[in-house]
PDB file of C-alpha atoms and ligand atoms in Angstrom:
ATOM      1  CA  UNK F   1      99.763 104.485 108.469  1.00 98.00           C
ATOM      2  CA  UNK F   2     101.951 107.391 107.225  1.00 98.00           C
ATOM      3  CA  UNK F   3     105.897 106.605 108.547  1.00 98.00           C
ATOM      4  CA  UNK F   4     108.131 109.544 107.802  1.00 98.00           C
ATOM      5  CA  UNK F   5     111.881 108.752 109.241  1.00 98.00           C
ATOM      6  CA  UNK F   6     114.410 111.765 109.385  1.00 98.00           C
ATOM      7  CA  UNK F   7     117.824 110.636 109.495  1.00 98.00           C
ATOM      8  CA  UNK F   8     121.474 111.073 108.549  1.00 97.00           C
ATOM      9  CA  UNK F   9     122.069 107.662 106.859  1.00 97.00           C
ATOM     10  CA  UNK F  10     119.006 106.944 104.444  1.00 98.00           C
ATOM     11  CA  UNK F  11     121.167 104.236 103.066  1.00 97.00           C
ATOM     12  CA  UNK F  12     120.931 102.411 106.098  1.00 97.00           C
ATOM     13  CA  UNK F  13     116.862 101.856 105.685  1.00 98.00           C
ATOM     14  CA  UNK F  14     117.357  99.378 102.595  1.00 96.00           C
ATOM     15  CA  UNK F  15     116.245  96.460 105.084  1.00 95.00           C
ATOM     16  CA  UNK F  16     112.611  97.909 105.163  1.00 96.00           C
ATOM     17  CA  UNK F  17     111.877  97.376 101.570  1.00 95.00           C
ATOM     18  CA  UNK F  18     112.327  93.787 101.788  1.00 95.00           C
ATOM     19  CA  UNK F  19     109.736  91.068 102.727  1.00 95.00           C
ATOM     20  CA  UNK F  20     106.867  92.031 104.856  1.00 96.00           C
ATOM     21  CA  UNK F  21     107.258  95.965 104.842  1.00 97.00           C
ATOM     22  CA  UNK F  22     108.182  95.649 100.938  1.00 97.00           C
ATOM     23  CA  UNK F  23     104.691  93.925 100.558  1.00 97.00           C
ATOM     24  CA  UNK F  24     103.120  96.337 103.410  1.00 97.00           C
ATOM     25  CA  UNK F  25     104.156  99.488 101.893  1.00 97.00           C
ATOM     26  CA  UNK F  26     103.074  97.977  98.127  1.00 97.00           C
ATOM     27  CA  UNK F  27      99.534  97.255  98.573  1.00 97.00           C
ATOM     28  CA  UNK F  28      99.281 101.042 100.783  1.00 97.00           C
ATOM     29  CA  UNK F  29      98.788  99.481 104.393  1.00 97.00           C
ATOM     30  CA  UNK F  30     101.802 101.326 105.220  1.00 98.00           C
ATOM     31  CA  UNK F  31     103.710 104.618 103.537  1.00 98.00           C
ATOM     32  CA  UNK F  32     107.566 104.850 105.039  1.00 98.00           C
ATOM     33  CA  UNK F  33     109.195 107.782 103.633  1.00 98.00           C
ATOM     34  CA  UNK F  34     113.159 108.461 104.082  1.00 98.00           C
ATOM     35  CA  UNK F  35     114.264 112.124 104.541  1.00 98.00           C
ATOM     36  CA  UNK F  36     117.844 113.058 104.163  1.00 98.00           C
ATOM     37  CA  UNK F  37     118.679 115.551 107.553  1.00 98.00           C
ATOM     38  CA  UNK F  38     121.235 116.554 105.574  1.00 98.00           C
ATOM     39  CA  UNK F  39     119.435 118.427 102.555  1.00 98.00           C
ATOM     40  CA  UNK F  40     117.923 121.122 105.108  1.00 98.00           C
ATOM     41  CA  UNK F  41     121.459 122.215 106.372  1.00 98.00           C
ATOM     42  CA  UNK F  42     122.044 125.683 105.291  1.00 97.00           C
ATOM     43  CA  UNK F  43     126.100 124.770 105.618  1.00 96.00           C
ATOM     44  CA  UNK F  44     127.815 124.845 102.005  1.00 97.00           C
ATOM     45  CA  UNK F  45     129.552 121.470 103.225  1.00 97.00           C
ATOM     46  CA  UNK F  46     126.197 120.303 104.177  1.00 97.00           C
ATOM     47  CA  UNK F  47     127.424 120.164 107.779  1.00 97.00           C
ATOM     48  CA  UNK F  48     124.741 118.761 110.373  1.00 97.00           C
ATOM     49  CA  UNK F  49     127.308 118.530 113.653  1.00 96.00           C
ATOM     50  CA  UNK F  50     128.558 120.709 115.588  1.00 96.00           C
ATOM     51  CA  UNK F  51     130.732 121.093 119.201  1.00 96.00           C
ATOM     52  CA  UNK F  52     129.099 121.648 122.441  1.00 95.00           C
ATOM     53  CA  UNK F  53     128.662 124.575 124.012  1.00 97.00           C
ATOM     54  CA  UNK F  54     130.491 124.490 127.501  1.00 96.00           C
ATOM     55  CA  UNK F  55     133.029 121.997 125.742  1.00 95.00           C
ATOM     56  CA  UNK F  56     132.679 117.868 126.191  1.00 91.00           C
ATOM     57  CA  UNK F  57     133.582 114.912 124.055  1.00 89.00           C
ATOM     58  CA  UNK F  58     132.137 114.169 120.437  1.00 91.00           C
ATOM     59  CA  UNK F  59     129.376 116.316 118.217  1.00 95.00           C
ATOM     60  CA  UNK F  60     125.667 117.116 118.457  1.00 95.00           C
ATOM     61  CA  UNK F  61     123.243 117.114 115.984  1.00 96.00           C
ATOM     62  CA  UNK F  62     122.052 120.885 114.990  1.00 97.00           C
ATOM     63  CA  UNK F  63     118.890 121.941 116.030  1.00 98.00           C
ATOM     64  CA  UNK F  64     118.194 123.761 112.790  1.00 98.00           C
ATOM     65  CA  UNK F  65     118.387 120.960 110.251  1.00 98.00           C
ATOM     66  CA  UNK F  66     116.353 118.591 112.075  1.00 98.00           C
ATOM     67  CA  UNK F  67     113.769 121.345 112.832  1.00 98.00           C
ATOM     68  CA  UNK F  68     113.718 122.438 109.304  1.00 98.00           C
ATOM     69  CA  UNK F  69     112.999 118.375 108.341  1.00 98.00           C
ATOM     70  CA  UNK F  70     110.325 117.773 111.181  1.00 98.00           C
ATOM     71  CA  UNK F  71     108.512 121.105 109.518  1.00 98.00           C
ATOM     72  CA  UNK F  72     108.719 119.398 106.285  1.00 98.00           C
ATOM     73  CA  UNK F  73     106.565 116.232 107.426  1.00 98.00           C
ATOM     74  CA  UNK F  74     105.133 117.434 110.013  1.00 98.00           C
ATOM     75  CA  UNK F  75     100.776 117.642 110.408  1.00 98.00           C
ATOM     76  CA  UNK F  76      98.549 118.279 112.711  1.00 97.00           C
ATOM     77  CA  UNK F  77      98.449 114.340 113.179  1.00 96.00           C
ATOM     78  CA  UNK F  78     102.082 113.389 113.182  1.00 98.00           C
ATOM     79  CA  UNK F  79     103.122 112.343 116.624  1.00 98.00           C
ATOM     80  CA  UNK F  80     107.072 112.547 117.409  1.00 98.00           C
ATOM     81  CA  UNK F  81     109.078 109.466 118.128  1.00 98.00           C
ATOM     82  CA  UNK F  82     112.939 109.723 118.935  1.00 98.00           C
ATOM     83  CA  UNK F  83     114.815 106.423 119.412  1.00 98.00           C
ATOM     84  CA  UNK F  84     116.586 107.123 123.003  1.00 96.00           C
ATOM     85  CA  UNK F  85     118.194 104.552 125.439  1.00 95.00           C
ATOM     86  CA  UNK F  86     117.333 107.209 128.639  1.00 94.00           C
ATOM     87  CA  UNK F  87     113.074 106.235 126.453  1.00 97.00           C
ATOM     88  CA  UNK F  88     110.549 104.189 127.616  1.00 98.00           C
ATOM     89  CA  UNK F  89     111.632 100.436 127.495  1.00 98.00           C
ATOM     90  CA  UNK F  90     109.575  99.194 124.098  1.00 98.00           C
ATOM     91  CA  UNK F  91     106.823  96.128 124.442  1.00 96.00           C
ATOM     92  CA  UNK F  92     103.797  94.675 123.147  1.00 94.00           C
ATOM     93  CA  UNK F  93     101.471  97.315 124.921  1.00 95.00           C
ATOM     94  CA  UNK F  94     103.276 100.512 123.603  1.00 98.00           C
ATOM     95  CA  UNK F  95     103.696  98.325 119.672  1.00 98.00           C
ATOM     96  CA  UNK F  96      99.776  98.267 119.871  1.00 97.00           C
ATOM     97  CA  UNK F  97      99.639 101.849 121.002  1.00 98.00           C
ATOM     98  CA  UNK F  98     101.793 102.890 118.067  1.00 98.00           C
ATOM     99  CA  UNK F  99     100.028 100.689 115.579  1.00 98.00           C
ATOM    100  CA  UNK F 100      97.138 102.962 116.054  1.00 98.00           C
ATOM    101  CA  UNK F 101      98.476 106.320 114.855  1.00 98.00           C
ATOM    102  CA  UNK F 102      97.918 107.643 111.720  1.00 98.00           C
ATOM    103  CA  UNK F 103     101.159 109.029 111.408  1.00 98.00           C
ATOM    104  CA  UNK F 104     104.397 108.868 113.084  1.00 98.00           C
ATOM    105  CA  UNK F 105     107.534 111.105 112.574  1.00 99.00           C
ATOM    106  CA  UNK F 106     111.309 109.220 113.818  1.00 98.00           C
ATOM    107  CA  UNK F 107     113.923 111.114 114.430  1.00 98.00           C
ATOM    108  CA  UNK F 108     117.073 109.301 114.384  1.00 98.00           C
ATOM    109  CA  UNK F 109     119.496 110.995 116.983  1.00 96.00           C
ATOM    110  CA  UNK F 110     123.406 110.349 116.040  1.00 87.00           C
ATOM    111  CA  UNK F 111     127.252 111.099 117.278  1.00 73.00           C
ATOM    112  CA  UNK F 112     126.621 112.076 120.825  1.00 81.00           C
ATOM    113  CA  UNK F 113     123.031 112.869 120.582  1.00 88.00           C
ATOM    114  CA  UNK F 114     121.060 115.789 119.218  1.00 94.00           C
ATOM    115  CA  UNK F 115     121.042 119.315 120.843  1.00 97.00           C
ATOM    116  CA  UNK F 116     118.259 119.517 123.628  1.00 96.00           C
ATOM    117  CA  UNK F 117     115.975 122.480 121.806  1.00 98.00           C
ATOM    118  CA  UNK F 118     115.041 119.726 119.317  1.00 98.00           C
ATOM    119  CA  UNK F 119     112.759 117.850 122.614  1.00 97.00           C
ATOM    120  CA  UNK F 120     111.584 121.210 124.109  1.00 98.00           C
ATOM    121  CA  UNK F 121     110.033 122.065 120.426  1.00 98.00           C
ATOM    122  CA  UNK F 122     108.728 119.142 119.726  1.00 98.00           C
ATOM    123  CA  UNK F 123     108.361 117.522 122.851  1.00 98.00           C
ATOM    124  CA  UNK F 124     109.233 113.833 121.073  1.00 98.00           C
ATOM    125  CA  UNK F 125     107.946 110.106 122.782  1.00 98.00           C
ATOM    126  CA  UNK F 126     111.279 108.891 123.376  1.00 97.00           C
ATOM    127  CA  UNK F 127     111.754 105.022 122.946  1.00 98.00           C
ATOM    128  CA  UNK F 128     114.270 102.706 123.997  1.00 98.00           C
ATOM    129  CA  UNK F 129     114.399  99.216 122.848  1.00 98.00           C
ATOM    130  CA  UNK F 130     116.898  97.537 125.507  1.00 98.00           C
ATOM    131  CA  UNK F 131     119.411  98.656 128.104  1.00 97.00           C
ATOM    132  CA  UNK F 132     122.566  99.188 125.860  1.00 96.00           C
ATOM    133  CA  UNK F 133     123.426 102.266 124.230  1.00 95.00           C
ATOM    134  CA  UNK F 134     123.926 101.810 119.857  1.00 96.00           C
ATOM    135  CA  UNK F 135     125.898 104.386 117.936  1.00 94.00           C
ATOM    136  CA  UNK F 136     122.388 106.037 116.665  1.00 96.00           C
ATOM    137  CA  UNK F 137     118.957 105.938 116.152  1.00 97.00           C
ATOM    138  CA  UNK F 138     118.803 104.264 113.048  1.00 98.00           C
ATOM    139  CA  UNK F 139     118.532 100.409 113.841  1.00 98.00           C
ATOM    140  CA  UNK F 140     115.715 101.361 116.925  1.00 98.00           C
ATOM    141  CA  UNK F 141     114.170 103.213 114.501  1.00 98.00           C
ATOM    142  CA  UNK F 142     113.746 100.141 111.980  1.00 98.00           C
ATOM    143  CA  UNK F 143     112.781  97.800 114.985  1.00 98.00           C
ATOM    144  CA  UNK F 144     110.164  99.819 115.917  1.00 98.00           C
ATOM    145  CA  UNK F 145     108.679 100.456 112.420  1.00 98.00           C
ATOM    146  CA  UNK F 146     108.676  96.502 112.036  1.00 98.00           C
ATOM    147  CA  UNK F 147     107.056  96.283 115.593  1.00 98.00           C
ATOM    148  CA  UNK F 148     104.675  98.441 114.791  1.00 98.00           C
ATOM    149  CA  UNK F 149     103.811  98.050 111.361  1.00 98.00           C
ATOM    150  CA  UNK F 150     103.140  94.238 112.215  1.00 97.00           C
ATOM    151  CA  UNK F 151      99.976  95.551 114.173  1.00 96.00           C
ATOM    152  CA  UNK F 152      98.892  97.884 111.315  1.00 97.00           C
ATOM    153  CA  UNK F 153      95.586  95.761 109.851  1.00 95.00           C
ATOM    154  CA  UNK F 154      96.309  93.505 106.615  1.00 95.00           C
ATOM    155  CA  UNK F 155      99.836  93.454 106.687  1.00 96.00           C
ATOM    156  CA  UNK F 156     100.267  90.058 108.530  1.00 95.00           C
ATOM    157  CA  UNK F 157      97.402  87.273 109.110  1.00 90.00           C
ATOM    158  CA  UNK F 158      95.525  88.276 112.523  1.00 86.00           C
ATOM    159  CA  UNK F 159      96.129  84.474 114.059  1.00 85.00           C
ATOM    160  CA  UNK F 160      99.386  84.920 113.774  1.00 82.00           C
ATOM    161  CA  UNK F 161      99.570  87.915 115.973  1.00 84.00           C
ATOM    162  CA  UNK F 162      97.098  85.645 118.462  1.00 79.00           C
ATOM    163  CA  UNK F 163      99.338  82.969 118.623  1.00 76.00           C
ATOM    164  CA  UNK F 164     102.974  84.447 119.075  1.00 82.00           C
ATOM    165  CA  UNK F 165     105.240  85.178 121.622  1.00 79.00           C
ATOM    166  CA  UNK F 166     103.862  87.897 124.227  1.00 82.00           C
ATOM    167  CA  UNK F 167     100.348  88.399 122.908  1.00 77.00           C
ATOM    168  CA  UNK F 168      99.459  85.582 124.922  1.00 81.00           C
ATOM    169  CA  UNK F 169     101.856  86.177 127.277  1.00 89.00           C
ATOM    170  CA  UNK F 170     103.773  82.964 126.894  1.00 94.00           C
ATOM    171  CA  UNK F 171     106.626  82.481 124.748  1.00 95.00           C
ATOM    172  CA  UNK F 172     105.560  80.326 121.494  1.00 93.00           C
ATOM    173  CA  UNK F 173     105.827  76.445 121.621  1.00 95.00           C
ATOM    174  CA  UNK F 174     108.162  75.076 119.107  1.00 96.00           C
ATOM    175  CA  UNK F 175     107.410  74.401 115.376  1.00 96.00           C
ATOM    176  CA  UNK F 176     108.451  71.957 112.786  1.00 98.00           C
ATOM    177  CA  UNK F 177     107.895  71.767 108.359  1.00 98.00           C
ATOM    178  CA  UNK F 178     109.250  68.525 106.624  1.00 97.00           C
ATOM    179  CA  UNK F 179     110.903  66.206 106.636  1.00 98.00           C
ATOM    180  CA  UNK F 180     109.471  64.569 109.591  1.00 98.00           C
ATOM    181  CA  UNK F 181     113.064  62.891 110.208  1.00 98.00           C
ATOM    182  CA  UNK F 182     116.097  64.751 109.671  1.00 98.00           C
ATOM    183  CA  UNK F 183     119.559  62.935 110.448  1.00 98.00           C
ATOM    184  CA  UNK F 184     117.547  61.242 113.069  1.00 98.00           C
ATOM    185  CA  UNK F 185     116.155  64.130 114.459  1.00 98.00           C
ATOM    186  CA  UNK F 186     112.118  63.743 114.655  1.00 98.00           C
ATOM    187  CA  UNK F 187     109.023  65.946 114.846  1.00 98.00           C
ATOM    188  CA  UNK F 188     107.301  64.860 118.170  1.00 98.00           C
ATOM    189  CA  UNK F 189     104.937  62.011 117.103  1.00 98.00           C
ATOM    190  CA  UNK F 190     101.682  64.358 118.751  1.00 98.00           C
ATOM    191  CA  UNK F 191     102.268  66.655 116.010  1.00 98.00           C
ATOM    192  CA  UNK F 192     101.863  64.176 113.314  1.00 98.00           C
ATOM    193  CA  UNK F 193      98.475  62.550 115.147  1.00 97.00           C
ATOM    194  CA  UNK F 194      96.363  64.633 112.947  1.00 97.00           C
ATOM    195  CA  UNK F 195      94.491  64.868 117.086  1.00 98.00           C
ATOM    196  CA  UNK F 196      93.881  68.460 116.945  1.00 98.00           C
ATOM    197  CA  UNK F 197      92.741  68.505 120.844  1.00 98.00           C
ATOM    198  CA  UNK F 198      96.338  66.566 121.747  1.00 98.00           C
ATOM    199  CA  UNK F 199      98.482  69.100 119.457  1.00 98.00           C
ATOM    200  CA  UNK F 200      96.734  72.234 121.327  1.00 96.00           C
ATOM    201  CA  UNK F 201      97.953  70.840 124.946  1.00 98.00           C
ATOM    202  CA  UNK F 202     101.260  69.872 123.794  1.00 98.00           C
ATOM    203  CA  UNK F 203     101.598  73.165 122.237  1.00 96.00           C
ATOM    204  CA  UNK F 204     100.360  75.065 125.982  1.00 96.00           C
ATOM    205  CA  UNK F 205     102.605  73.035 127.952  1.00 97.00           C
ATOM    206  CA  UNK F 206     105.439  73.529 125.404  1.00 97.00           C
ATOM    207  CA  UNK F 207     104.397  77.454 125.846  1.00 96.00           C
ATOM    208  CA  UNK F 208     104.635  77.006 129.504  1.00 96.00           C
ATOM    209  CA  UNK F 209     108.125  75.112 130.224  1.00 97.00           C
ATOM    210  CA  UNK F 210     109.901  77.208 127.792  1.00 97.00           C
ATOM    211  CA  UNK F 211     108.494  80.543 129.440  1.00 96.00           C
ATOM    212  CA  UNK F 212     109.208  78.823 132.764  1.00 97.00           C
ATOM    213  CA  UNK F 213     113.202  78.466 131.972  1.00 97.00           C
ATOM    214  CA  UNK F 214     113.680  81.023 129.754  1.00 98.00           C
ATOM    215  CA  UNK F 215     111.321  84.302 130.785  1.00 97.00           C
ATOM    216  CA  UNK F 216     109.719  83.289 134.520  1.00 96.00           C
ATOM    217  CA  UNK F 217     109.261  87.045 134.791  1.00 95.00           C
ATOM    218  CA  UNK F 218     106.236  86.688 132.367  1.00 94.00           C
ATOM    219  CA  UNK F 219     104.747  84.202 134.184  1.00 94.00           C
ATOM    220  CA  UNK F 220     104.159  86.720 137.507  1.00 91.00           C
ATOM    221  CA  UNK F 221     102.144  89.035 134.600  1.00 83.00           C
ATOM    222  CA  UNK F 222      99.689  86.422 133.766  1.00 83.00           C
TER     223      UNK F 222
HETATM  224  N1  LIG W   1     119.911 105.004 120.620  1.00 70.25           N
HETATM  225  C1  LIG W   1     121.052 104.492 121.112  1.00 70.25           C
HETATM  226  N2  LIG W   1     120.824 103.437 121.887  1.00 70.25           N
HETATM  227  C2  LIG W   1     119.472 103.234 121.881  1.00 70.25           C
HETATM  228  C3  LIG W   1     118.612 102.294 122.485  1.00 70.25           C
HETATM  229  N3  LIG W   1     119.065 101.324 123.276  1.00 70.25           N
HETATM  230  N4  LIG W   1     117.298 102.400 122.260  1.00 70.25           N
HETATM  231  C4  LIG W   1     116.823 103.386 121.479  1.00 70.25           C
HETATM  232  N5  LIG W   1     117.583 104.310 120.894  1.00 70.25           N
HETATM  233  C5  LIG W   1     118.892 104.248 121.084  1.00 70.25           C
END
């Protein structure tokens, strides 16, 4: 999977070559390219921001810049993502949807969003990943690509995907490493059984309280 993100603040993408996506992008599962918005302005100041028309607080992003980057990376597979609170609410279903693309363009909105020509031309998916507005589209942008690339095949074992949080539709059971004490506080004895068949119901009925307290809403989807 090709990942080409265009944004304002490269910088702030340091966290995706680290861990995981480090490995990811190393063995070629995934390719995540930054692009600098700001080396297509045609401003001798580099200037991406301007007023709006008609007057109203803060800056918008130019529609020229960004156009001139989407043109850059942009083939006849690339589908458009744009980080948006006023998106689609993000979730397991529309991860797995994304995992499947071959390539996926993000354009990271900032100040007080971007001027509107930039959907009617490209006619972006826009995403949101909660109901709270952040100061730009950089930090959805990087949750999404770690959503996503998590589903992209190879990059993390398949059972763990099985087993997690929301593929099953649970929330996961608790887990323990050593020591099996620690200041008095044990691993429940059924883990250390070695009883494979008493560890898995534990485990479901671990699944089950917690989603019960915590996320009842998930229940009604099972
Ligand atoms: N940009 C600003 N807030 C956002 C959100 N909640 N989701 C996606 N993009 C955003």
């Amino acid at each position: 999977m090709k990942i080409d993100i265009l944004t304002l603040f490269p910088e702030s993408f340091s966290y995706l070559n680290s861990s995981i996506l480090k490995r990811a992008q190393e063995s070629g599962k995934i390719e995540i390219n930054i692009i600098d918005i700001r080396a297509f302005s045609l401003d001798k100041h580099k200037k991406c921001d301007d007023y709006p028309f008609g007057g109203g607080a803060g800056m918008l992003m130019m529609v020229q810049p960004v156009y001139d980057a989407v043109k850059s990376v942009q083939d006849e597979n690339a589908v458009i993502v744009m980080p948006s609170p006023s998106g689609k609410t993000l979730n397991v279903e529309s991860v797995k949807e994304l995992s499947k693309l071959e390539h996926i363009i993000f354009i990271c909105g900032h100040y007080e969003g971007l001027d509107e020509r930039i959907k009617d031309i490209f006619h972006p998916i826009e995403i949101s990943i909660g109901d709270y507005v952040l100061t730009g589209g950089e930090l959805p942008t990087m949750v999404i690509v770690d959503a996503v690339s998590r589903f992209v095949s190879g990059v993390i074992n398949e059972e763990s995907l099985k087993e997690e949080s929301f593929s099953s539709g649970l929330l996961e059971y608790p887990q323990y490493t050593r020591p099996a004490d620690f200041i008095g506080y044990k691993v429940p004895d059924v883990l250390l059984s070695g009883n494979h068949a008493e560890i898995e119901k534990w485990r479901k009925e671990k699944s089950l309280e917690k989603t019960k307290q915590i996320r009842p809403d998930l229940l009604k989807k099972l």
